[in-house]
Amino acid sequence: MNTLSSKIPEGQLSEKWTRYKSSQKLVNPANKRKLDIIVVGTGLAGASAAASLGALGFNVKIFCISDSPRRAHSIAAQGGINAAKNYQNDGDSVDRLFFDTIKGGDYRAREANVYRLAEVSNSIIDQCVAQGVPFARDYSGMLDNRSFGGAQVSRTFYAKGQTGQQLLLGAYSALSKEIKAGTVKMYERREMMDLVVVDGRARGIITRNLQTGEIERWASHAVVIATGGYGNVYFLSTNAMNCNGSAAVQCFHKGAFFANPCFVQIHPTCIPVKGDYQSKLTLMSESLRNDGRIWVPKKIEDAQAIREGRLNPTDISEQDRDYYLERRYPAFGNLVPRDIASRAAKERCDAGYGVAPSGYGVYLDFKSAIERLGKDKVEARYGNLFQMYEKIVDVNPYENPMMIYPAVHYTMGGLWVDYELQTTIPGLFATGEANFSDHGANRLGASALMQGLADGYFILPYTIQNYLSDQIYQERISTQTEEFTQAENALRDKLETIMSIKGEKTVDTLQRELGHIMWEYVGMGRNAENLRKAIPMLRELRNEFWTNVRVTGDLTSMNPELEKAVRLADHIELSQIIAKDALQREESCGGHYREEFVTNEGEAKRDDDNYMFVAAWQYTGKDQEPIMHKEELKYEFINVQQRNYK
Amino acid sequence: MDFTLKIWRQESQKAKGRFETYKITDISPDCSFLEMLDILNESLVNKLSHPVCFDHDCREGICGMCGLYINGHPHGPDSAITTCQLHMRKFKDGETITIEPWRAKPFPIIRDLVVDRTALDKIIQEGGYVSVTTGGVPDGNSILIPKHKADKAMDSASCIGCGACVAACKNASAMLFVSAKVSQLALLPQGKPEAATRVQNMVAKMDQLGFGNCTNTYACEAECPKEIKRSNIARMNREFILAKVASEEDLQQ
Ligand code: SF4
Ligand code: FES
């Protein structure tokens, strides 16, 4: 069955977007004022979209889960943002950025989308500079670049180790300007609780006011989901505490297809877990791999002695250290892509060479960098990261190697969207991490910020008009209709049910159990046996939630326990399709590694003949099996190759 | 480690608040302060009571969402960190820890330790931006910015909008916060065309929202988790005077 049309424009790859823009339908200024757009989420993808749409003259409402758009998790991105400016004259181009992104994604992303992303990347830098984003400059006053995440060119723009923060504050400032101008209305401390579909089109949302508990209805001509990823289904991840996949699940339940849910990125350089009380994991920027060397002891007894505190890493001589990335991948060494670095760390730890007390940790060592560059240089490059590490772990990384371990970081999967960023529900759009479109099976470093802003500033403001141009005769949508009433009542029932269960297990306990199942059985190394075990376990957990969760407090005031419970219920649903998707994909590609599908040397083995498609899942009802649709991926302009980082 | 916690509880903005005392035991020194509160909350839920509400999100010191007034200090005893970066090893075993919300008139309490800081967003909306819209901007390298200026602007731009400076100030002044944004944009050529109106509008809004005056005590600088310097305030004052002079000249013409 193939109901999916990705609406890719005809023509040469490099002409598609230009062609699209010159032939799409636009909305004239007088009509824009009559059209309402709801944007959910205020991170890079949401704030940039709302600001741009507001400036165009649409009536925009934006909903923020925290007290201010500036809290969105985009703020935590450290490394940088890619663009094909070729300011360094090192051979970069739109074509090369496109190619690197497709290859990095292990040939599981759509050519036309990725090309467009590379094409608009340069405008993003210009836009952010104009906003006053303080990008790093060199002594001539020009924008500085660095190479990042194993790229062979220096195309990453950065603002200290706080690029995400500065780009988000740029988008926030653009949004603030529109709020002042009255084109965008801001609703803070609101969480989307359902999507309202009228006659097959997205027509509004239901929110809960997290401050007062009030349930509210909002209507619009189109809805944009910019709520980020779902990494928190793993409980421990580098995502912020409030990040969640709930809004996407609500859309899934209302008919939007969910694409490639099993494509989850595990980031290799995070601070390892310390204890059961752990609430989240902290990422240490990937840029550390530019100068740090990753190793574990060669002798298993040394590893054990370190774990037991009888030996220090500095006691281990050079010849007794195993720089396993340099050994296995001499060409790229410590700079291999994230998925490869992560799996290699897990492999060493599973084999008994881990160095953290838990056994799950490897060293990231700056000794040779300090010898080569001097402590001052290392401090200038990584000082704030070292300080952050020391505050958390209480170990000085100038003297002792850092300890790192992989953790869930980003989700490439998300709501299925076509070339126009429209989901399978007309009028429902998804941008940024919430959609699936550009990163294939693995995202490259410094590409998330690029995609969020590309979608919000330069793509959606065009494509949404192609939809809205049909809507100019549609009067303002009323919230007083049957559909809204039904959605609101269903939500009230759901919340009351959760409150009335009064079971034995706290939300956190159940959330940890979910995280455990997902990490152990649907985590970094997957196999059919484990995935088959996970599915009934998840069903069981869902049962347990609906019969045994304990939520205190009340419905009509601020109640974080209730918020977490609602998200957890949705995360359990989502986890089931993650597991199913991982099971059906009988190949290893990017972040999805199936232990049965490897080469003789233990490297991931892709199966292009059978799995070169996007898996788009359709919800068919509670307790019904979801249906998987395939969008075949056609590579017309590039040669598909095997990734090789040796 | 064991602790006695004295925590401010208040059901709503209008309700009367009070301190409640809780005992908490067996806390690892490597536990973060907010994880310690998670443990407390889990035990409260197990006892069927309402957990303590507090704001938090990134838990890595960048979003500015967390903010607790701990033993008389915004973000607690350690320097240059946010509440979420504070670890229990900074306390003595058996210590009594007092936890309060930010206390400042423009930040009404929502519940327990959660306050409403949207006043800070309202100040930004008055001009904490360059008025560009999407598209139609020049190439990024057509605007040259000396490295030292860009670095300085970056330092000012590191403010995370947590409001600790306001909570630390006996006058509840938001000068450090406002001056950080004014400085960032004053240091950059992109910010120049609107510099005069920006500083005037933002300061006027700050006054209107009930933030107090700066009386040069600089508790803000001492407590700021991002080490935003008081020199930003001096720069803002200069900008403000320049703007005044400029607008008087405009009037005379
Ligand atoms: S100036 Fe410092 S204390 Fe004040 S809001 Fe900014 S980061 Fe927080
Ligand atoms: S929770 Fe984000 S700064 Fe503390």
mmCIF file of C-alpha atoms in Angstrom, chain B residues 44-240:
data_model
loop_
_atom_site.group_PDB
_atom_site.id
_atom_site.type_symbol
_atom_site.label_atom_id
_atom_site.label_comp_id
_atom_site.label_asym_id
_atom_site.label_seq_id
_atom_site.Cartn_x
_atom_site.Cartn_y
_atom_site.Cartn_z
ATOM 1 C CA LEU B 44 6.141 12.846 49.376
ATOM 2 C CA VAL B 45 4.178 11.181 46.587
ATOM 3 C CA ASN B 46 4.612 7.884 48.345
ATOM 4 C CA LYS B 47 3.097 9.516 51.421
ATOM 5 C CA LEU B 48 0.248 10.776 49.219
ATOM 6 C CA SER B 49 1.111 14.421 49.649
ATOM 7 C CA HIS B 50 1.701 17.118 47.091
ATOM 8 C CA PRO B 51 5.331 17.297 46.009
ATOM 9 C CA VAL B 52 7.282 20.532 46.195
ATOM 10 C CA CYS B 53 6.955 22.494 42.953
ATOM 11 C CA PHE B 54 10.154 23.967 41.563
ATOM 12 C CA ASP B 55 11.157 25.122 38.098
ATOM 13 C CA HIS B 56 13.851 23.257 36.180
ATOM 14 C CA ASP B 57 14.454 21.992 32.695
ATOM 15 C CA CYS B 58 17.895 21.533 31.116
ATOM 16 C CA ARG B 59 19.668 20.618 34.355
ATOM 17 C CA GLU B 60 22.949 21.640 32.836
ATOM 18 C CA GLY B 61 23.126 25.324 33.601
ATOM 19 C CA ILE B 62 22.042 26.860 30.332
ATOM 20 C CA CYS B 63 18.264 27.304 30.132
ATOM 21 C CA GLY B 64 17.910 29.552 33.171
ATOM 22 C CA MET B 65 14.743 27.808 34.297
ATOM 23 C CA CYS B 66 15.936 26.671 37.711
ATOM 24 C CA GLY B 67 16.377 29.142 40.496
ATOM 25 C CA LEU B 68 16.222 28.540 44.201
ATOM 26 C CA TYR B 69 17.236 30.767 47.033
ATOM 27 C CA ILE B 70 19.347 28.430 49.144
ATOM 28 C CA ASN B 71 20.653 29.395 52.557
ATOM 29 C CA GLY B 72 20.340 33.045 51.643
ATOM 30 C CA HIS B 73 21.979 32.817 48.238
ATOM 31 C CA PRO B 74 20.371 32.669 44.813
ATOM 32 C CA HIS B 75 21.556 29.378 43.260
ATOM 33 C CA GLY B 76 23.146 28.370 46.570
ATOM 34 C CA PRO B 77 26.587 28.573 48.108
ATOM 35 C CA ASP B 78 28.831 27.636 45.168
ATOM 36 C CA SER B 79 29.956 30.367 42.764
ATOM 37 C CA ALA B 80 29.313 30.750 39.045
ATOM 38 C CA ILE B 81 26.765 27.967 38.792
ATOM 39 C CA THR B 82 23.026 27.548 38.565
ATOM 40 C CA THR B 83 20.950 25.612 41.080
ATOM 41 C CA CYS B 84 20.870 22.569 38.826
ATOM 42 C CA GLN B 85 24.680 22.458 38.777
ATOM 43 C CA LEU B 86 24.952 22.488 42.555
ATOM 44 C CA HIS B 87 25.900 19.183 44.161
ATOM 45 C CA MET B 88 25.299 17.931 47.671
ATOM 46 C CA ARG B 89 29.019 17.564 48.299
ATOM 47 C CA LYS B 90 29.018 21.352 48.783
ATOM 48 C CA PHE B 91 27.033 20.897 52.018
ATOM 49 C CA LYS B 92 28.003 19.483 55.389
ATOM 50 C CA ASP B 93 26.509 16.216 56.518
ATOM 51 C CA GLY B 94 23.637 16.928 58.900
ATOM 52 C CA GLU B 95 23.277 20.522 57.755
ATOM 53 C CA THR B 96 19.941 22.364 57.761
ATOM 54 C CA ILE B 97 19.239 23.806 54.335
ATOM 55 C CA THR B 98 16.717 26.595 53.827
ATOM 56 C CA ILE B 99 15.112 26.724 50.392
ATOM 57 C CA GLU B 100 13.034 29.672 49.244
ATOM 58 C CA PRO B 101 11.724 31.018 45.964
ATOM 59 C CA TRP B 102 13.108 34.170 44.319
ATOM 60 C CA ARG B 103 11.612 37.009 46.312
ATOM 61 C CA ALA B 104 10.959 40.128 44.310
ATOM 62 C CA LYS B 105 7.800 42.129 43.709
ATOM 63 C CA PRO B 106 7.886 41.744 39.911
ATOM 64 C CA PHE B 107 8.180 37.931 40.317
ATOM 65 C CA PRO B 108 4.912 36.785 41.945
ATOM 66 C CA ILE B 109 4.943 33.293 43.429
ATOM 67 C CA ILE B 110 2.947 30.768 41.421
ATOM 68 C CA ARG B 111 3.323 27.815 43.726
ATOM 69 C CA ASP B 112 5.902 26.796 46.339
ATOM 70 C CA LEU B 113 9.285 27.636 44.789
ATOM 71 C CA VAL B 114 7.982 28.561 41.349
ATOM 72 C CA VAL B 115 7.767 32.242 40.471
ATOM 73 C CA ASP B 116 6.522 34.118 37.428
ATOM 74 C CA ARG B 117 9.466 35.706 35.627
ATOM 75 C CA THR B 118 7.664 36.783 32.483
ATOM 76 C CA ALA B 119 8.449 40.400 33.443
ATOM 77 C CA LEU B 120 11.938 39.747 32.060
ATOM 78 C CA ASP B 121 10.470 38.727 28.692
ATOM 79 C CA LYS B 122 8.351 41.871 28.683
ATOM 80 C CA ILE B 123 11.471 43.998 29.022
ATOM 81 C CA ILE B 124 13.094 42.207 26.079
ATOM 82 C CA GLN B 125 9.957 42.783 24.017
ATOM 83 C CA GLU B 126 10.508 46.534 24.388
ATOM 84 C CA GLY B 127 13.615 46.442 22.245
ATOM 85 C CA GLY B 128 16.043 43.686 23.200
ATOM 86 C CA TYR B 129 16.532 42.885 19.516
ATOM 87 C CA VAL B 130 17.639 44.182 16.161
ATOM 88 C CA SER B 131 14.512 44.905 14.128
ATOM 89 C CA VAL B 132 15.258 42.717 11.147
ATOM 90 C CA THR B 133 12.705 40.425 9.594
ATOM 91 C CA THR B 134 13.459 37.150 7.887
ATOM 92 C CA GLY B 135 15.321 37.406 4.598
ATOM 93 C CA GLY B 136 16.821 40.285 2.682
ATOM 94 C CA VAL B 137 19.864 40.655 4.920
ATOM 95 C CA PRO B 138 23.453 41.149 3.752
ATOM 96 C CA ASP B 139 26.136 38.457 3.695
ATOM 97 C CA GLY B 140 27.414 37.587 7.167
ATOM 98 C CA ASN B 141 30.931 38.706 6.350
ATOM 99 C CA SER B 142 29.858 42.071 4.973
ATOM 100 C CA ILE B 143 29.666 43.221 8.582
ATOM 101 C CA LEU B 144 33.153 43.073 10.061
ATOM 102 C CA ILE B 145 33.372 42.926 13.819
ATOM 103 C CA PRO B 146 36.693 43.181 15.655
ATOM 104 C CA LYS B 147 37.377 39.993 17.566
ATOM 105 C CA HIS B 148 37.611 41.661 20.963
ATOM 106 C CA LYS B 149 34.230 43.321 20.409
ATOM 107 C CA ALA B 150 32.634 40.067 19.300
ATOM 108 C CA ASP B 151 34.068 38.315 22.360
ATOM 109 C CA LYS B 152 32.790 41.016 24.678
ATOM 110 C CA ALA B 153 29.359 40.920 23.083
ATOM 111 C CA MET B 154 29.387 37.152 23.561
ATOM 112 C CA ASP B 155 30.190 37.556 27.262
ATOM 113 C CA SER B 156 27.222 39.864 27.712
ATOM 114 C CA ALA B 157 25.032 37.589 25.627
ATOM 115 C CA SER B 158 25.701 34.660 27.973
ATOM 116 C CA CYS B 159 23.010 35.850 30.382
ATOM 117 C CA ILE B 160 20.516 33.030 30.836
ATOM 118 C CA GLY B 161 17.621 35.147 32.111
ATOM 119 C CA CYS B 162 17.380 33.302 35.393
ATOM 120 C CA GLY B 163 16.593 36.346 37.505
ATOM 121 C CA ALA B 164 19.126 35.598 40.252
ATOM 122 C CA CYS B 165 20.402 39.156 39.974
ATOM 123 C CA VAL B 166 16.934 40.463 40.798
ATOM 124 C CA ALA B 167 16.545 38.024 43.678
ATOM 125 C CA ALA B 168 19.955 38.988 45.050
ATOM 126 C CA CYS B 169 19.277 42.721 44.937
ATOM 127 C CA LYS B 170 17.744 44.372 47.977
ATOM 128 C CA ASN B 171 15.924 46.727 45.591
ATOM 129 C CA ALA B 172 14.879 43.969 43.203
ATOM 130 C CA SER B 173 16.625 45.788 40.406
ATOM 131 C CA ALA B 174 16.959 44.116 37.012
ATOM 132 C CA MET B 175 19.857 46.322 35.951
ATOM 133 C CA LEU B 176 22.328 43.495 35.402
ATOM 134 C CA PHE B 177 19.910 41.555 33.221
ATOM 135 C CA VAL B 178 18.845 44.565 31.167
ATOM 136 C CA SER B 179 22.362 45.920 30.820
ATOM 137 C CA ALA B 180 23.638 42.583 29.548
ATOM 138 C CA LYS B 181 21.254 42.725 26.586
ATOM 139 C CA VAL B 182 21.779 46.453 26.009
ATOM 140 C CA SER B 183 25.545 45.921 26.078
ATOM 141 C CA GLN B 184 25.536 42.991 23.673
ATOM 142 C CA LEU B 185 23.685 45.022 21.080
ATOM 143 C CA ALA B 186 25.560 48.261 21.792
ATOM 144 C CA LEU B 187 28.862 46.517 21.192
ATOM 145 C CA LEU B 188 27.827 45.239 17.776
ATOM 146 C CA PRO B 189 27.375 47.375 14.675
ATOM 147 C CA GLN B 190 24.043 45.660 13.969
ATOM 148 C CA GLY B 191 22.640 47.117 17.176
ATOM 149 C CA LYS B 192 23.724 50.706 16.628
ATOM 150 C CA PRO B 193 20.830 52.169 14.600
ATOM 151 C CA GLU B 194 18.336 51.442 17.369
ATOM 152 C CA ALA B 195 20.665 51.902 20.323
ATOM 153 C CA ALA B 196 19.064 55.064 21.667
ATOM 154 C CA THR B 197 15.450 53.958 21.594
ATOM 155 C CA ARG B 198 16.362 50.499 22.807
ATOM 156 C CA VAL B 199 17.954 51.568 26.047
ATOM 157 C CA GLN B 200 15.273 54.117 26.815
ATOM 158 C CA ASN B 201 12.383 51.768 26.157
ATOM 159 C CA MET B 202 13.855 48.859 28.034
ATOM 160 C CA VAL B 203 14.690 50.956 31.077
ATOM 161 C CA ALA B 204 11.250 52.537 31.063
ATOM 162 C CA LYS B 205 9.619 49.120 30.947
ATOM 163 C CA MET B 206 11.816 47.856 33.763
ATOM 164 C CA ASP B 207 10.699 50.768 35.945
ATOM 165 C CA GLN B 208 7.082 50.333 34.982
ATOM 166 C CA LEU B 209 7.100 46.642 35.918
ATOM 167 C CA GLY B 210 8.192 47.495 39.441
ATOM 168 C CA PHE B 211 11.877 46.585 39.387
ATOM 169 C CA GLY B 212 13.836 48.807 41.772
ATOM 170 C CA ASN B 213 16.738 51.157 41.279
ATOM 171 C CA CYS B 214 20.380 50.246 41.302
ATOM 172 C CA THR B 215 22.176 51.553 44.381
ATOM 173 C CA ASN B 216 25.571 50.129 43.399
ATOM 174 C CA THR B 217 25.768 47.254 45.878
ATOM 175 C CA TYR B 218 26.503 44.679 43.148
ATOM 176 C CA ALA B 219 25.065 41.677 44.926
ATOM 177 C CA CYS B 220 23.819 40.845 41.427
ATOM 178 C CA GLU B 221 27.315 40.453 40.034
ATOM 179 C CA ALA B 222 28.378 38.308 42.987
ATOM 180 C CA GLU B 223 25.447 35.918 42.549
ATOM 181 C CA CYS B 224 25.177 35.779 38.764
ATOM 182 C CA PRO B 225 25.742 32.192 37.633
ATOM 183 C CA LYS B 226 27.164 33.365 34.308
ATOM 184 C CA GLU B 227 29.513 35.966 35.786
ATOM 185 C CA ILE B 228 27.908 38.868 33.949
ATOM 186 C CA LYS B 229 30.032 41.882 34.906
ATOM 187 C CA ARG B 230 28.903 45.087 36.527
ATOM 188 C CA SER B 231 30.695 46.924 33.720
ATOM 189 C CA ASN B 232 27.598 46.147 31.665
ATOM 190 C CA ILE B 233 25.632 48.403 33.993
ATOM 191 C CA ALA B 234 28.154 51.196 33.509
ATOM 192 C CA ARG B 235 27.897 50.765 29.743
ATOM 193 C CA MET B 236 24.138 50.879 29.899
ATOM 194 C CA ASN B 237 24.233 54.069 31.966
ATOM 195 C CA ARG B 238 26.473 55.640 29.356
ATOM 196 C CA GLU B 239 24.153 54.501 26.592
ATOM 197 C CA PHE B 240 21.235 55.933 28.482
#
